[in-house]
Each structure stands twice: as structure tokens, then as C-alpha cells.
CSV table of C-alpha atoms and ligand atoms in Angstrom, one decimal:
chain,number,residue,atom,x,y,z
A,1,MET,CA,0.0,0.0,0.0
A,2,HIS,CA,1.3,3.5,-0.9
A,3,ASP,CA,2.7,5.5,1.9
A,4,ASP,CA,0.5,8.5,1.2
A,5,LEU,CA,-2.7,6.3,1.3
A,6,ILE,CA,-1.5,4.9,4.7
A,7,THR,CA,-0.9,8.4,6.0
A,8,SER,CA,-4.3,9.6,4.8
A,9,ILE,CA,-6.1,6.6,6.4
A,10,ALA,CA,-4.1,7.1,9.6
A,11,ASN,CA,-5.5,10.6,9.9
A,12,GLU,CA,-9.1,9.3,9.9
A,13,TRP,CA,-11.0,8.7,13.2
A,14,TRP,CA,-9.9,5.4,14.8
A,15,TYR,CA,-11.2,3.5,17.8
A,16,TYR,CA,-7.9,1.6,18.5
A,17,ASN,CA,-4.3,2.7,18.4
A,18,ILE,CA,-2.9,0.6,15.5
A,19,GLU,CA,0.5,0.8,14.0
A,20,LEU,CA,0.0,1.0,10.2
A,21,ALA,CA,3.7,1.3,9.4
A,22,PRO,CA,6.8,1.3,11.6
A,23,GLY,CA,6.3,4.1,14.1
A,24,LEU,CA,3.0,5.3,12.5
A,25,ILE,CA,0.3,4.6,15.1
A,26,THR,CA,-3.2,5.8,14.7
A,27,LYS,CA,-4.6,8.0,17.5
A,28,GLY,CA,-7.4,5.8,18.9
A,29,THR,CA,-10.0,6.8,21.4
A,30,HIS,CA,-8.4,5.1,24.3
A,31,LEU,CA,-5.3,6.5,26.0
A,32,PRO,CA,-2.3,4.1,25.8
A,33,ARG,CA,-2.5,3.5,29.5
A,34,VAL,CA,-6.1,2.1,29.5
A,35,PRO,CA,-6.0,-1.6,29.9
A,36,MET,CA,-7.7,-4.1,27.4
A,37,MET,CA,-8.5,-7.0,29.6
A,38,PRO,CA,-10.3,-9.3,27.1
A,39,ARG,CA,-7.1,-9.2,25.1
A,40,MET,CA,-5.1,-10.1,28.2
A,41,LEU,CA,-7.4,-13.2,28.9
A,42,LEU,CA,-7.5,-14.2,25.2
A,43,ARG,CA,-3.8,-14.9,25.1
A,44,ASN,CA,-4.3,-17.6,27.7
A,45,ALA,CA,-6.6,-19.5,25.3
A,46,SER,CA,-5.0,-21.9,22.9
A,47,LEU,CA,-6.6,-20.8,19.6
A,48,ARG,CA,-4.6,-22.9,17.1
A,49,GLY,CA,-7.1,-24.6,14.8
A,50,MET,CA,-10.1,-23.0,16.6
A,51,ASP,CA,-13.1,-21.2,15.2
A,52,CYS,CA,-13.5,-17.7,16.8
A,53,LEU,CA,-16.2,-15.1,16.8
A,54,ASP,CA,-15.7,-11.5,17.8
A,55,ILE,CA,-18.7,-9.3,18.6
A,56,GLY,CA,-18.4,-5.5,17.9
A,57,SER,CA,-15.0,-5.6,16.3
A,58,MET,CA,-14.5,-1.9,15.3
A,59,GLU,CA,-11.2,-2.0,13.2
A,60,GLY,CA,-10.5,-5.6,14.1
A,61,LEU,CA,-7.8,-5.6,16.8
A,62,ILE,CA,-9.2,-8.7,18.4
A,63,PRO,CA,-9.9,-10.6,15.1
A,64,THR,CA,-6.4,-9.8,14.0
A,65,LEU,CA,-4.9,-11.2,17.2
A,66,MET,CA,-7.2,-14.3,17.0
A,67,ALA,CA,-5.9,-14.9,13.5
A,68,ARG,CA,-2.2,-14.3,14.6
A,69,GLN,CA,-2.7,-16.7,17.5
A,70,GLY,CA,-3.5,-19.5,15.0
A,71,ALA,CA,-7.3,-19.6,14.8
A,72,ARG,CA,-8.5,-21.7,11.8
A,73,ARG,CA,-11.5,-19.4,11.2
A,74,VAL,CA,-12.2,-15.9,12.5
A,75,VAL,CA,-15.5,-14.0,12.1
A,76,ALA,CA,-15.5,-10.3,13.0
A,77,SER,CA,-18.8,-8.6,13.3
A,78,ASP,CA,-20.4,-5.2,14.1
A,79,ALA,CA,-23.8,-3.6,14.0
A,80,LEU,CA,-22.8,-1.6,10.8
A,81,PRO,CA,-19.9,-1.7,8.5
A,82,HIS,CA,-18.6,1.6,9.9
A,83,CYS,CA,-15.0,0.4,10.3
A,84,GLU,CA,-14.9,-2.1,7.4
A,85,LYS,CA,-12.6,-0.1,5.2
A,86,LYS,CA,-10.1,0.4,8.0
A,87,MET,CA,-10.5,-3.3,8.9
A,88,GLN,CA,-9.5,-4.2,5.3
A,89,VAL,CA,-6.4,-2.0,5.7
A,90,VAL,CA,-5.4,-3.6,9.0
A,91,LYS,CA,-5.9,-7.2,7.5
A,92,GLY,CA,-3.6,-6.3,4.7
A,93,ILE,CA,-0.9,-4.8,6.8
A,94,TYR,CA,-1.0,-7.5,9.4
A,95,GLY,CA,-1.2,-10.4,6.8
A,96,VAL,CA,-4.3,-11.9,8.3
A,97,ASP,CA,-7.6,-13.0,6.9
A,98,PHE,CA,-11.0,-13.1,8.5
A,99,ASP,CA,-14.6,-12.6,7.5
A,100,PHE,CA,-16.8,-9.7,8.5
A,101,ARG,CA,-20.5,-10.0,9.2
A,102,GLN,CA,-22.9,-7.0,9.6
A,103,ILE,CA,-25.2,-8.0,12.5
A,104,GLY,CA,-27.3,-4.9,13.2
A,105,LEU,CA,-28.6,-4.9,16.8
A,106,LEU,CA,-27.0,-7.6,18.9
A,107,TYR,CA,-30.2,-9.5,19.5
A,108,ASP,CA,-31.0,-13.0,18.0
A,109,LEU,CA,-27.5,-13.7,16.8
A,110,SER,CA,-28.1,-17.4,16.7
A,111,THR,CA,-30.6,-16.6,13.9
A,112,LYS,CA,-28.5,-14.0,12.2
A,113,LEU,CA,-25.3,-16.1,12.3
A,114,LYS,CA,-26.9,-19.6,12.0
A,115,GLU,CA,-25.0,-20.3,8.7
A,116,GLU,CA,-21.7,-19.8,10.5
A,117,GLY,CA,-21.8,-23.1,12.6
A,118,GLY,CA,-20.5,-23.2,16.1
A,119,PHE,CA,-17.5,-21.4,17.6
A,120,ASP,CA,-14.8,-22.6,20.1
A,121,LEU,CA,-14.3,-19.1,21.4
A,122,ILE,CA,-16.6,-16.1,21.4
A,123,ASN,CA,-15.5,-12.6,22.6
A,124,LEU,CA,-18.4,-10.5,23.9
A,125,SER,CA,-16.7,-7.5,25.2
A,126,GLY,CA,-17.6,-3.9,25.6
A,127,VAL,CA,-21.2,-4.3,24.3
A,128,LEU,CA,-23.5,-5.4,27.1
A,129,TYR,CA,-23.7,-1.9,28.6
A,130,HIS,CA,-24.7,-0.6,25.1
A,131,VAL,CA,-28.0,-2.7,24.8
A,132,PHE,CA,-31.5,-2.3,26.3
A,133,SER,CA,-31.6,-6.0,27.1
A,134,PRO,CA,-28.4,-7.8,28.1
A,135,MET,CA,-30.2,-11.1,28.7
A,136,HIS,CA,-31.7,-11.1,25.2
A,137,VAL,CA,-28.2,-10.6,23.7
A,138,LEU,CA,-26.7,-13.5,25.8
A,139,ALA,CA,-29.6,-15.8,24.9
A,140,GLY,CA,-28.9,-15.2,21.2
A,141,ILE,CA,-25.2,-15.7,21.4
A,142,ARG,CA,-24.9,-18.7,23.7
A,143,PRO,CA,-26.2,-21.3,21.2
A,144,LEU,CA,-23.4,-20.3,18.9
A,145,LEU,CA,-20.8,-21.6,21.3
A,146,LYS,CA,-19.6,-25.2,21.0
A,147,LYS,CA,-20.0,-27.4,24.0
A,148,ASN,CA,-17.0,-26.9,26.4
A,149,GLY,CA,-16.2,-23.8,24.4
A,150,LEU,CA,-14.8,-20.5,25.9
A,151,MET,CA,-16.6,-17.2,26.0
A,152,ILE,CA,-15.1,-13.9,27.2
A,153,VAL,CA,-17.7,-11.5,28.7
A,154,SER,CA,-16.5,-8.0,29.5
A,155,THR,CA,-18.6,-5.1,30.7
A,156,ASN,CA,-18.9,-2.3,33.2
A,157,VAL,CA,-19.9,-3.4,36.7
A,158,MET,CA,-20.9,-1.9,40.0
A,159,ASN,CA,-18.5,-3.3,42.7
A,160,ARG,CA,-21.2,-4.2,45.1
A,161,SER,CA,-23.1,-7.2,46.4
A,162,GLY,CA,-26.7,-8.1,45.4
A,163,HIS,CA,-28.2,-8.9,42.1
A,164,THR,CA,-28.9,-5.4,40.6
A,165,LEU,CA,-28.4,-3.3,37.5
A,166,GLU,CA,-27.6,0.3,37.7
A,167,PHE,CA,-29.1,2.5,35.0
A,168,ASN,CA,-27.0,5.3,33.6
A,169,ALA,CA,-29.8,7.8,34.6
A,170,ARG,CA,-28.9,11.4,33.4
A,171,GLY,CA,-25.5,10.0,32.5
A,172,HIS,CA,-24.3,9.8,36.1
A,173,LEU,CA,-22.1,6.8,35.3
A,174,GLN,CA,-20.7,8.2,32.1
A,175,THR,CA,-21.8,10.7,29.5
A,176,GLU,CA,-21.6,8.3,26.5
A,177,THR,CA,-25.1,8.2,25.0
A,178,ASN,CA,-25.2,4.5,24.1
A,179,THR,CA,-24.4,3.4,27.6
A,180,PHE,CA,-27.3,2.1,29.7
A,181,TRP,CA,-26.5,-0.6,32.3
A,182,TYR,CA,-23.8,-1.5,34.8
A,183,HIS,CA,-24.4,-5.0,36.3
A,184,SER,CA,-23.5,-5.6,40.0
A,185,VAL,CA,-20.6,-8.2,40.1
A,186,PRO,CA,-22.9,-11.0,41.4
A,187,MET,CA,-25.5,-10.0,38.8
A,188,LEU,CA,-23.0,-10.5,36.1
A,189,GLU,CA,-21.9,-13.8,37.5
A,190,TYR,CA,-25.6,-15.0,37.8
A,191,LEU,CA,-26.3,-14.2,34.2
A,192,ILE,CA,-23.1,-16.0,33.1
A,193,ARG,CA,-24.1,-19.1,35.1
A,194,TYR,CA,-27.8,-18.8,34.0
A,195,PHE,CA,-26.6,-19.2,30.4
A,196,LYS,CA,-24.7,-22.3,31.3
A,197,LEU,CA,-21.3,-20.8,31.5
A,198,VAL,CA,-18.8,-21.0,34.4
A,199,PRO,CA,-16.3,-18.2,35.2
A,200,ILE,CA,-12.8,-19.7,35.1
A,201,ASP,CA,-10.7,-16.5,35.1
A,202,CYS,CA,-11.3,-12.8,35.4
A,203,LEU,CA,-9.6,-9.4,35.5
A,204,TYR,CA,-11.0,-6.2,37.1
A,205,SER,CA,-10.1,-2.6,36.5
A,206,PRO,CA,-11.6,-0.1,38.9
A,207,HIS,CA,-12.8,3.0,37.1
A,208,SER,CA,-10.4,5.8,37.8
A,209,GLU,CA,-8.6,8.9,36.5
A,210,VAL,CA,-6.7,6.4,34.2
A,211,ASN,CA,-9.7,6.6,31.9
A,212,PRO,CA,-11.6,9.9,32.3
A,213,ALA,CA,-14.3,8.7,29.8
A,214,ASN,CA,-15.8,6.4,32.4
A,215,PHE,CA,-14.6,7.7,35.7
A,216,ALA,CA,-17.4,9.0,38.0
A,217,PRO,CA,-16.0,10.2,41.3
A,218,GLY,CA,-17.7,8.5,44.2
A,219,VAL,CA,-19.1,5.6,42.2
A,220,ASN,CA,-17.6,2.2,43.1
A,221,SER,CA,-17.5,0.8,39.5
A,222,GLY,CA,-15.1,-0.8,37.1
A,223,TYR,CA,-14.6,-2.8,34.0
A,224,MET,CA,-14.7,-6.6,34.4
A,225,SER,CA,-13.5,-9.2,31.9
A,226,VAL,CA,-14.5,-12.8,32.5
A,227,MET,CA,-13.3,-15.9,30.8
A,228,CYS,CA,-16.1,-18.5,30.9
A,229,ARG,CA,-16.3,-22.2,30.0
A,230,ALA,CA,-19.5,-23.7,28.5
A,231,VAL,CA,-21.1,-26.4,30.6
A,232,ASP,CA,-23.9,-28.9,29.9
A,233,GLU,CA,-27.3,-28.8,31.6
A,234,PRO,CA,-26.8,-31.8,33.9
A,235,GLU,CA,-23.5,-30.2,35.2
A,236,VAL,CA,-25.2,-27.0,36.2
A,237,GLN,CA,-28.8,-27.9,37.2
A,238,ASP,CA,-28.1,-29.2,40.7
A,239,GLU,CA,-26.5,-25.9,41.8
A,240,ASP,CA,-29.5,-23.7,41.2
A,241,ARG,CA,-32.8,-25.4,40.9
A,242,TRP,CA,-34.7,-22.2,40.1
A,243,ALA,CA,-32.3,-21.4,37.2
A,244,ALA,CA,-32.6,-24.9,35.8
A,245,ALA,CA,-36.4,-24.7,36.0
A,246,SER,CA,-36.4,-21.3,34.4
A,247,ARG,CA,-34.3,-22.5,31.6
A,248,ALA,CA,-36.6,-25.4,31.1
A,249,ALA,CA,-39.9,-23.6,31.3
A,250,SER,CA,-39.6,-19.8,30.9
A,251,TRP,CA,-41.1,-18.4,27.7
A,252,GLU,CA,-38.1,-16.0,27.3
A,253,PHE,CA,-35.4,-18.8,27.6
A,254,LEU,CA,-37.3,-21.2,25.4
A,255,SER,CA,-38.1,-18.6,22.8
A,256,LEU,CA,-34.9,-16.5,22.7
A,257,CYS,CA,-32.2,-19.2,23.4
A,258,ASN,CA,-32.2,-21.7,20.6
A,259,GLY,CA,-32.2,-25.1,22.5
A,260,PRO,CA,-31.7,-27.4,19.5
A,261,MET,CA,-28.9,-25.3,18.2
A,262,LEU,CA,-27.2,-25.2,21.7
A,263,SER,CA,-27.5,-28.9,22.4
A,264,GLY,CA,-26.6,-29.8,18.8
A,265,GLN,CA,-23.2,-28.1,19.0
A,266,PRO,CA,-20.1,-30.3,18.6
A,267,ARG,CA,-17.7,-30.5,21.6
A,268,SER,CA,-14.7,-28.1,21.6
A,269,THR,CA,-11.2,-29.2,22.6
A,270,ILE,CA,-10.1,-25.6,23.3
A,271,THR,CA,-7.8,-25.3,26.3
A,272,TYR,CA,-7.1,-22.4,28.7
A,273,ALA,CA,-3.8,-22.0,30.4
A,274,GLY,CA,-4.0,-22.5,34.2
A,275,GLU,CA,-7.4,-24.0,34.2
A,276,LEU,CA,-7.9,-27.0,36.4
A,277,ALA,CA,-8.7,-30.1,34.5
A,278,GLY,CA,-11.9,-32.0,35.1
A,279,SER,CA,-15.5,-31.6,34.2
A,280,ALA,CA,-18.1,-29.1,35.7
A,281,PRO,CA,-15.7,-26.7,37.4
A,282,PRO,CA,-17.4,-24.7,40.2
A,283,GLY,CA,-15.7,-21.7,38.8
A,284,LEU,CA,-14.9,-18.4,40.4
A,285,ASP,CA,-16.8,-16.3,42.8
A,286,LEU,CA,-16.4,-13.0,41.1
A,287,MET,CA,-16.9,-10.9,44.2
A,288,LEU,CA,-14.1,-12.7,45.9
A,289,ALA,CA,-12.0,-12.8,42.7
A,290,ILE,CA,-11.9,-9.0,42.4
A,291,ASP,CA,-10.4,-8.7,45.9
A,292,ASP,CA,-7.4,-10.7,44.6
A,293,PRO,CA,-4.6,-8.1,43.8
A,294,ALA,CA,-3.4,-10.5,41.1
A,295,ARG,CA,-6.7,-9.8,39.2
A,296,ILE,CA,-6.8,-6.1,39.5
A,297,VAL,CA,-5.4,-4.1,36.6
A,298,HIS,CA,-5.1,-0.4,37.3
A,299,SER,CA,-3.5,0.5,34.1
A,300,ALA,CA,-1.7,-1.0,31.1
A,301,GLY,CA,2.0,-1.5,31.9
A,302,ARG,CA,2.8,-2.3,28.2
A,303,SER,CA,1.2,-1.7,24.9
A,304,GLN,CA,0.3,-5.3,24.5
A,305,ASP,CA,-2.1,-5.0,27.4
A,306,ALA,CA,-3.8,-1.9,26.0
A,307,HIS,CA,-5.9,-0.9,23.0
A,308,THR,CA,-2.7,-0.7,20.9
A,309,LEU,CA,-1.7,-3.0,18.2
A,310,ARG,CA,1.9,-3.0,17.1
A,311,LEU,CA,3.2,-4.7,13.9
A,312,LEU,CA,5.1,-7.4,15.8
A,313,ASP,CA,2.2,-8.3,18.2
A,314,VAL,CA,0.9,-11.7,18.2
A,315,SER,CA,-1.3,-11.4,21.4
B,1,SAM,C1,-17.1,0.0,23.2
B,1,SAM,S1,-17.0,-0.7,21.5
B,1,SAM,C2,-16.2,-2.3,21.9
B,1,SAM,C3,-15.3,-2.8,20.9
B,1,SAM,C4,-14.6,-4.1,21.2
B,1,SAM,N1,-15.6,-5.2,21.3
B,1,SAM,C5,-13.8,-4.0,22.4
B,1,SAM,O1,-14.1,-4.6,23.5
B,1,SAM,O2,-12.7,-3.3,22.3
B,1,SAM,C6,-18.7,-1.2,21.2
B,1,SAM,C7,-18.9,-2.0,20.0
B,1,SAM,O3,-20.3,-2.4,19.9
B,1,SAM,C8,-21.0,-1.9,18.8
B,1,SAM,N2,-22.2,-1.4,19.3
B,1,SAM,C9,-22.4,-0.3,20.2
B,1,SAM,N3,-23.8,-0.2,20.4
B,1,SAM,C10,-24.4,-1.2,19.8
B,1,SAM,C11,-25.8,-1.6,19.7
B,1,SAM,N4,-26.7,-1.0,20.4
B,1,SAM,N5,-26.0,-2.7,18.9
B,1,SAM,C12,-25.1,-3.3,18.2
B,1,SAM,N6,-23.7,-3.0,18.3
B,1,SAM,C13,-23.4,-2.0,19.1
B,1,SAM,C14,-20.1,-0.8,18.3
B,1,SAM,O4,-20.2,-0.6,16.9
B,1,SAM,C15,-18.7,-1.3,18.6
B,1,SAM,O5,-18.2,-2.3,17.7
């Protein structure tokens, strides 16, 4: 690609900081110190030969890394093709190939993406706070995950007990106009488990001056990224009889979460570094997990942990 074309594209609006030529890095919306925790978790998954789906890909930082980490097939997606031209440029420069799907609103993805088959890993990061109905979104995505597959769920949370959602009334959480809900940490964990996923790893970044875009002084909130393992119904039902009964009988679950597709998925062999072997892991208690200093990320210590993609990065 000609240098002048790269320079002109580099001067457009970018979501990520992406190195388009040695030393030429786009000015994304995130400061280089803001951590990108789904990326940090993703590198612990063994993607070689795996099928991966990324939801809300913008210019394709995560799909590029999925491909560079050896995925067999990568599907990027977004509501609109607003970044597709820049995504094509990134693919060319980084020597990777992946497909892009325009999905509109994030609801009913098992219908919209039914031709894609199942995925070993799905990244659902930075989108649940953008939708009116997070459960509707999860119900649509879960059937696309292979049995025993991995899903990264990352969103804004309230660091408090109880099963609640905080609404961004009058923009008191942040002024971004597409941002509606922050889940309490146990609420996020409950939704994850309700949709037959078990949290096996997580990272938490308290909102602070590190990222002025989402820092609300006096609000105990943060960004949480959770690596989840898909489990089968018999493995989860004894733990919460109400949830099992709800999955079996509620009109919402039965209508919005495609049971035949979910139960018809092949079994994935995807592995995650550090995960204990064995079936039906009890998983993490996310409220306890975020008190573990090893899981708290205040800022990105290096560009590979941020929203910055450099030419030599593979993860
Ligand atoms: C905050 S960005 C997150 C990008 C990326 N997933 C990440 O974690 O870095 C939000 C993404 O969701 C998409 N998005 C935002 N609101 C949406 C909505 N209501 N329906 C569908 N997609 C939406 C945006 O186009 C964008 O790709």
C-alpha cells in the first residue's frame, strides 16, 4: 500500500491505536494506559485450529490477534460496517484473513449467524452496557458456542453485592449516550451461570482517572472481563434449581435461546492456560476474585495490554 494512502487513512477517526507502518500509530479513542482486559485473557486460550467469533469488532484488533494466535477461522462482526474499510487495511498490513458480518442490533445472533456453525471461542466485550436488554443478547449468542467452548464476557460493573443493574440515569455513570446498564458483580456472575457458562478466570479494573471517559468520582464501578467455560445442563442444574427450572420452562429462555442449536453443537477441545482439568468446574466467585490483587489491573503497563496493536504483536 502506498505511503500517502496509509498516511491519509491514519489521519481518519480510529477506535484503536494501530501501527500501520513502523512508528506510524493511529490515534485511537483510548489512551495508551487504558488496559484491554479481554485481550489479556484471550492470550491464555489456545486458539490454534479453533473457530472464533468477535462481537463488535470496530477496526478488528481482536480478530487480528485471534488470527495471529492461529485460529482456523475468525468471524468479525459489528452492527454496521462503519469500520470495514479500515479493517481491510489492517488485515492487509497484518497479513491476516478473517470474515466480517454486519449483524445490526446484537439480538437474536443465533438466527442472524446460523450459517456460521459453532465457535470454540466467542468474545463478547464492551457491548452489554450498550444494549437495552443484556439477557436477550446473551440468549442469542450462547447457542453459537460449541459445547465446552470458551466465551469472554466483558462489561462495566458496580463493585457491590446483590443482584442489581444500575441504570445510567442522566449520564451519572458516564456521558456516553449508548451506555445504559452497569451490572453488579454478582448479577453479572448470575447471568453468566444462567446461560450455562462458568467463570474460570477474570480481571477487574476499577474506574479511575486512568480513563476519564468512564470515571465517575464517588461511584464504586469498574470494567470486568470474565473468561467462561460452557457447561452442559446436567452439570449446572443441581447448583441452582430455580435457574434450571427457568431454563426449562420460561417463555423467554425457550423462545430466545435456541435449545436445539445449543444442544446440537459439537464439543470443543479448546484449552485455557492455568485452568484445572476436570468436568463441571465450580468456577470463580467473582466478588471474591476482584479482591485478589493479582486480578486487579489499574493501568496497562505495556502496549500489548492496551488498545494498541503493534506490527510485531501476536497477542
Ligand atoms: C465499546 S465498543 C467495543 C469494541 C470491542 N468489542 C472492544 O471490546 O474493544 C462497542 C462495539 O459495539 C458496537 N455497538 C455499540 N452499540 C451497539 C448496539 N446497540 N447494537 C449493536 N452494536 C453496538 C459498536 O459498533 C462497537 O463495535
